């Protein structure tokens, strides 16, 4: 099956939209600057709608089925979020309007800042960052600014566990600092002795994902925080896995000084096929003054007759602006809608159920697949996708075979420290029936790996395309289509 | 509890299978002193109640659907064809993840490929990526590309009429990179502002330590000029030219690719994305083949499967953080996928003629408004021809005061107060015109402003 590109569908003279006629006298054009060719396609509205609808049908999605993609928290995205974000009073507000004319937007943002403070146990939150990695860069720049402010420019080394997401070291490098790897101990925790050796006056901080990417809660977290703080460093929290901690423990209470949230993971906003996300950053009191500018503030608390007045304020030692305008506001509306519908009890049930589902699935699979660590997991766990008596079969093959059974594969070959990793995160929104059925499928695939390995090697079998030639894509890159 | 499917009996059965008595027992690894804090959040509300609350907040805002909007300055009120939202609302698109499994993501991947094709065609460049967060972060990534391409050169020349928030973002991103900046020093007088905002002046800031020159086309205040000579000077000095564009304008005017630009980037919000108080928007980014491997962000490429069928996959991942970690070209991971899809659908619907028509409506209505407002006593149009969809209006009193009157008395959202960014432009307003501001609205604006000069 091949769908022509939008250019291949083009037919000269067609138009997909009608526009108002010119209602003023035309102005003179600057002749030297007028464009003489405009290589855009020409299609009718129906051509365009059918093309993209057909393309949509080639996607797997959360709305279609189970999506146990580790560390991505592919939970169900409530439909009400889409409706609230599209209310005209939100969707048509210009970001540079006088704050007095956008009080509804600012009230929502102010509330959300407060809720995220409460959930994380931190003192202040900026809603500006557009995604998790963007939040990380924000946090790392804040840590850098904090040390510079105290005259400690020598603190350039950021400690990062070897199980961390690649964005962590990449953010550190962008901030002009040095990433230093910290090993794990046999239990999957940070190797405390190794950490203590690394902690000295050149350390800016430690970036920690907790629970980590093995799905394990860092058992020595208080000792880790003490070691990092003891040498004058700060503790950064990668909030990718916050779903396991909602109402269970607040990162601020564990000693985290600054962290980012992934609203598109934890707070149910859709992933959009690769964004938009939203990556607010929270800071403990001593770092709050370094947050990006501006923050939403209550300018006047109001009284019985007048509502509060909201506006903007610039933190005194702010690292500056991380993007234009006011954050991914439409995503903030979705997250606020979600938090409002769940409340404190609901959020705690989200975390408990996410952890329940992961441990249940782990229990169902542990006799068939080697699970990375013999411990209660949090919201996800890592299985090894290989068997000594099924040579030639790896995590990638299992992933592709799952597609044949109508399930999206887990995250594969990450974290890098587990061979043939299959990182499985069921999330709280999946029913017991879904989990049971997935476990049955995984067991069946394990059997096939031993009896009919070719079924795995050739998989997937029923998709619009089979396994693609990735080497060719990279060696002879074709990155744009023909302009017909 | 909404969105959580388990019944009590299913829950108990699952706990038994795990071998614990209650869910709390799964959290023994968490320090007891801080476990189960009891969050202080407002009590949960139902779906109709949350809808009512959100509607109440939304209705507290003024916005471009209940007022005439002449505010632009980097985000614009354009018409969004109905088909876009219907397609974006397909769960197959908006509830999918990043297309790491190409066999079940061909819809997203082919759309990204088409987005790259459209952006390259529009900007006159050779390659484009799958998107950045917004125009400002795309600007920062453009500077980072140039600094990586020209190691040893640390000077970044920026036009003072590159969007102020883009310049701020670039400075924030690069505070640890040892870059230094030139060109955008705040002018003290209006005449200095006029001189410094021209390409000719910027060319004098380029030296052999310059890695990149960043300009805006049109400028932040709407003016347009040919960048060909600037490109030649920049290239002679061994630096790169990066150009921020308004994508709608490229339906009418020559693309920077035809003038020698090395990187063309911008804010894609005008391409079918709602104002939404500043986001989510769309950073687009295009460059020359020669800089492909230094470009950050995801890229989709065409290839074939085992049976020779055409398909698409994310490619050139060796540039990216999940492979290269601290040696990656950027830390970017999630980008603005769904917004790129909106822009792809928008450009497909508009096509060659539609985009030209939108651009012409902006251009001619802006010209009409300039001519009309120039005749309003007390006001002066100070932008120089040609300008695209915006110009500077010098006002007889503070912009804040005028805007208050416009909204209170005329239901008009007025222009951007340039004094916020350029002290020499106190009492100067930046006004924007699109296919959504018909002649009648412009005439009302003129009438309203006439009242302000009394």
Coordinates of N, CA, C and O in Angstrom, one line a residue, chain A residues 197-277:
Chain A
X197 N 32.6 9.5 46.1 CA 34.0 9.8 45.6 C 33.9 10.9 44.6 O 34.9 11.7 44.5
X198 N 32.9 11.0 43.8 CA 32.8 12.0 42.8 C 32.4 13.4 43.3 O 32.6 14.4 42.7
X199 N 31.8 13.4 44.5 CA 31.2 14.6 45.0 C 32.4 15.5 45.6 O 33.0 15.2 46.6
X200 N 32.6 16.6 44.9 CA 33.7 17.5 45.4 C 33.3 18.9 45.0 O 32.2 19.2 44.5
X201 N 34.2 19.9 45.1 CA 33.9 21.3 44.9 C 33.7 21.7 43.4 O 33.4 22.8 43.1
X202 N 33.9 20.7 42.5 CA 33.7 21.0 41.1 C 32.3 20.5 40.7 O 31.9 20.7 39.5
X203 N 31.5 19.9 41.6 CA 30.2 19.4 41.2 C 29.1 20.4 41.2 O 29.0 21.1 42.2
X204 N 28.4 20.6 40.1 CA 27.3 21.5 40.1 C 26.1 20.8 40.6 O 25.2 21.5 41.3
X205 N 25.9 19.5 40.4 CA 24.8 18.8 40.9 C 24.7 17.4 40.3 O 25.6 16.9 39.6
X206 N 23.5 16.8 40.6 CA 23.2 15.4 40.2 C 21.9 15.5 39.5 O 20.9 16.1 40.1
X207 N 21.8 14.9 38.3 CA 20.5 14.8 37.6 C 19.9 13.4 37.8 O 20.6 12.5 37.5
X208 N 18.8 13.3 38.4 CA 18.3 12.0 38.8 C 16.8 11.9 38.3 O 16.0 12.7 38.5
X209 N 16.6 10.7 37.7 CA 15.2 10.4 37.3 C 14.8 9.4 38.4 O 15.4 8.3 38.6
X210 N 13.7 9.7 39.1 CA 13.3 8.8 40.2 C 11.8 8.7 40.2 O 11.1 9.8 40.4
X211 N 11.2 7.6 40.0 CA 11.9 6.3 39.8 C 12.7 6.3 38.6 O 12.5 7.1 37.6
X212 N 13.8 5.5 38.5 CA 14.7 5.6 37.4 C 14.2 4.8 36.2 O 13.0 4.3 36.2
X213 N 14.9 4.8 35.2 CA 14.4 4.2 33.9 C 14.3 2.7 34.0 O 13.8 2.0 33.0
X214 N 14.8 2.1 35.1 CA 14.5 0.7 35.3 C 13.1 0.5 36.0 O 12.7 -0.6 36.3
X215 N 12.5 1.6 36.3 CA 11.2 1.6 37.0 C 11.4 1.4 38.5 O 10.5 1.0 39.2
X216 N 12.6 1.6 39.0 CA 12.9 1.3 40.4 C 13.0 2.6 41.2 O 13.7 3.6 40.7
X217 N 12.5 2.7 42.4 CA 12.6 3.9 43.2 C 14.0 3.8 43.8 O 14.5 2.8 44.3
X218 N 14.7 5.0 43.8 CA 16.0 5.1 44.3 C 15.9 5.0 45.8 O 15.5 5.9 46.5
X219 N 16.3 3.8 46.3 CA 16.1 3.5 47.8 C 16.9 4.4 48.7 O 16.5 4.7 49.8
X220 N 18.1 4.8 48.2 CA 19.0 5.6 49.0 C 18.8 7.1 48.8 O 19.7 7.9 49.0
X221 N 17.6 7.5 48.3 CA 17.5 8.9 47.8 C 17.9 9.9 48.9 O 18.6 10.9 48.6
X222 N 17.6 9.7 50.1 CA 17.9 10.7 51.2 C 19.4 10.7 51.3 O 20.0 11.8 51.5
X223 N 20.1 9.6 51.3 CA 21.6 9.6 51.4 C 22.2 10.2 50.1 O 23.2 10.9 50.2
X224 N 21.6 10.0 49.0 CA 22.1 10.6 47.7 C 22.0 12.1 47.8 O 22.9 12.8 47.5
X225 N 20.8 12.6 48.3 CA 20.6 14.0 48.4 C 21.6 14.6 49.4 O 22.2 15.7 49.1
X226 N 21.9 13.9 50.4 CA 22.8 14.4 51.5 C 24.2 14.5 50.9 O 24.9 15.5 51.1
X227 N 24.6 13.5 50.1 CA 26.0 13.5 49.5 C 26.1 14.7 48.6 O 27.1 15.4 48.6
X228 N 25.1 14.9 47.7 CA 25.2 16.0 46.7 C 25.2 17.3 47.4 O 26.0 18.2 47.1
X229 N 24.2 17.5 48.3 CA 24.1 18.8 49.0 C 25.4 19.0 49.9 O 25.8 20.1 50.0
X230 N 25.9 17.9 50.4 CA 27.1 18.0 51.3 C 28.3 18.6 50.6 O 29.1 19.3 51.2
X231 N 28.4 18.4 49.3 CA 29.6 19.0 48.6 C 29.2 20.3 47.9 O 30.0 20.8 47.2
X232 N 28.0 20.8 48.2 CA 27.6 22.1 47.7 C 26.9 22.0 46.3 O 26.6 23.0 45.7
X233 N 26.5 20.8 45.9 CA 25.8 20.6 44.7 C 24.3 20.6 44.8 O 23.8 20.7 46.0
X234 N 23.6 20.6 43.7 CA 22.2 20.7 43.8 C 21.6 19.4 43.1 O 22.2 18.8 42.3
X235 N 20.4 19.1 43.5 CA 19.7 17.9 43.0 C 18.7 18.2 42.0 O 17.7 18.9 42.3
X236 N 18.9 17.7 40.7 CA 17.9 18.0 39.6 C 17.0 16.8 39.5 O 17.5 15.6 39.4
X237 N 15.7 17.0 39.4 CA 14.8 15.9 39.2 C 14.2 15.8 37.8 O 13.6 16.8 37.3
X238 N 14.5 14.7 37.1 CA 13.9 14.5 35.7 C 12.5 14.0 36.0 O 12.3 12.9 36.5
X239 N 11.5 14.7 35.7 CA 10.1 14.4 36.0 C 9.4 13.4 35.1 O 8.2 13.2 35.2
X240 N 10.2 12.8 34.2 CA 9.6 11.9 33.2 C 8.8 10.8 33.9 O 7.8 10.4 33.3
X241 N 9.2 10.4 35.1 CA 8.5 9.2 35.7 C 7.6 9.7 36.9 O 7.4 8.9 37.8
X242 N 7.2 10.9 36.9 CA 6.5 11.4 38.1 C 5.1 10.7 38.3 O 4.6 10.8 39.4
X243 N 4.6 10.1 37.2 CA 3.3 9.4 37.3 C 3.3 8.5 38.5 O 2.2 8.3 39.1
X244 N 4.4 7.9 38.9 CA 4.4 6.9 40.0 C 4.4 7.6 41.3 O 4.1 6.9 42.3
X245 N 4.6 8.9 41.4 CA 4.8 9.5 42.7 C 3.6 10.5 43.1 O 3.6 11.0 44.2
X246 N 2.6 10.7 42.2 CA 1.6 11.6 42.5 C 0.9 11.3 43.8 O 0.3 10.2 43.9
X247 N 1.0 12.2 44.8 CA 0.3 11.9 46.1 C 1.0 10.8 46.9 O 0.5 10.5 47.9
X248 N 2.1 10.3 46.4 CA 2.8 9.2 47.1 C 4.0 9.8 47.8 O 4.2 9.5 49.0
X249 N 4.7 10.7 47.1 CA 5.8 11.4 47.8 C 6.1 12.6 46.9 O 5.9 12.6 45.7
X250 N 6.5 13.7 47.5 CA 6.8 14.9 46.8 C 8.3 15.1 46.6 O 9.0 15.0 47.6
X251 N 8.7 15.3 45.4 CA 10.2 15.4 45.1 C 10.9 16.4 46.0 O 12.0 16.1 46.5
X252 N 10.2 17.5 46.3 CA 10.8 18.5 47.1 C 11.1 18.0 48.5 O 12.1 18.3 49.2
X253 N 10.2 17.1 49.0 CA 10.4 16.5 50.3 C 11.6 15.5 50.3 O 12.1 15.1 51.4
X254 N 12.0 15.0 49.2 CA 13.1 14.1 49.1 C 14.4 14.8 48.9 O 15.5 14.2 48.8
X255 N 14.4 16.1 48.8 CA 15.6 16.9 48.6 C 15.9 17.4 47.2 O 17.0 18.0 47.0
X256 N 15.0 17.2 46.3 CA 15.2 17.8 44.9 C 15.1 19.3 45.0 O 14.2 19.9 45.7
X257 N 16.0 20.0 44.3 CA 16.0 21.4 44.4 C 15.3 22.0 43.1 O 14.8 23.2 43.2
X258 N 15.3 21.3 42.0 CA 14.7 21.8 40.8 C 14.3 20.6 40.0 O 15.0 19.6 40.0
X259 N 13.2 20.7 39.3 CA 12.8 19.5 38.5 C 11.9 20.0 37.4 O 11.4 21.1 37.4
X260 N 11.7 19.2 36.3 CA 10.7 19.5 35.3 C 9.6 18.5 35.4 O 9.8 17.4 35.8
X261 N 8.4 18.9 34.9 CA 7.3 18.1 34.8 C 7.1 17.8 33.3 O 7.3 18.7 32.5
X262 N 6.6 16.7 32.9 CA 6.1 16.4 31.6 C 4.6 16.4 31.6 O 4.0 15.3 31.9
X263 N 4.0 17.5 31.2 CA 2.5 17.5 31.3 C 1.9 16.5 30.3 O 0.8 16.0 30.5
X264 N 2.7 16.2 29.2 CA 2.2 15.3 28.2 C 2.5 13.8 28.6 O 2.1 13.0 27.9
X265 N 3.0 13.6 29.7 CA 3.1 12.2 30.3 C 2.2 12.2 31.5 O 1.1 11.6 31.4
X266 N 2.6 12.8 32.5 CA 1.9 12.7 33.8 C 0.5 13.2 33.8 O -0.4 12.6 34.5
X267 N 0.3 14.3 33.2 CA -1.0 15.0 33.3 C -1.9 14.9 32.1 O -2.7 15.7 31.8
X268 N -1.7 13.7 31.3 CA -2.7 13.2 30.4 C -2.8 14.1 29.1 O -3.8 13.8 28.3
X269 N -2.0 15.0 28.8 CA -2.1 15.7 27.6 C -1.5 14.9 26.4 O -0.6 14.2 26.6
X270 N -2.2 14.9 25.3 CA -1.8 13.9 24.2 C -0.4 14.2 23.7 O 0.1 15.3 23.7
X271 N 0.2 13.1 23.1 CA 1.6 13.3 22.6 C 1.6 13.8 21.2 O 2.7 14.2 20.7
X272 N 0.5 13.8 20.5 CA 0.5 14.5 19.2 C 1.4 13.9 18.1 O 1.7 14.7 17.2
X273 N 1.8 12.7 18.3 CA 2.7 12.1 17.3 C 4.1 12.8 17.4 O 4.8 12.8 16.4
X274 N 4.5 13.2 18.6 CA 5.8 13.8 18.7 C 5.7 15.3 19.1 O 6.3 16.2 18.6
X275 N 4.8 15.6 20.0 CA 4.6 16.9 20.5 C 3.3 17.5 20.0 O 2.7 17.0 19.1
X276 N 2.9 18.7 20.5 CA 3.5 19.5 21.5 C 3.4 18.9 22.9 O 2.4 18.3 23.2
X277 N 4.5 19.0 23.6 CA 4.5 18.7 25.0 C 4.4 20.0 25.9 O 4.0 21.0 25.4

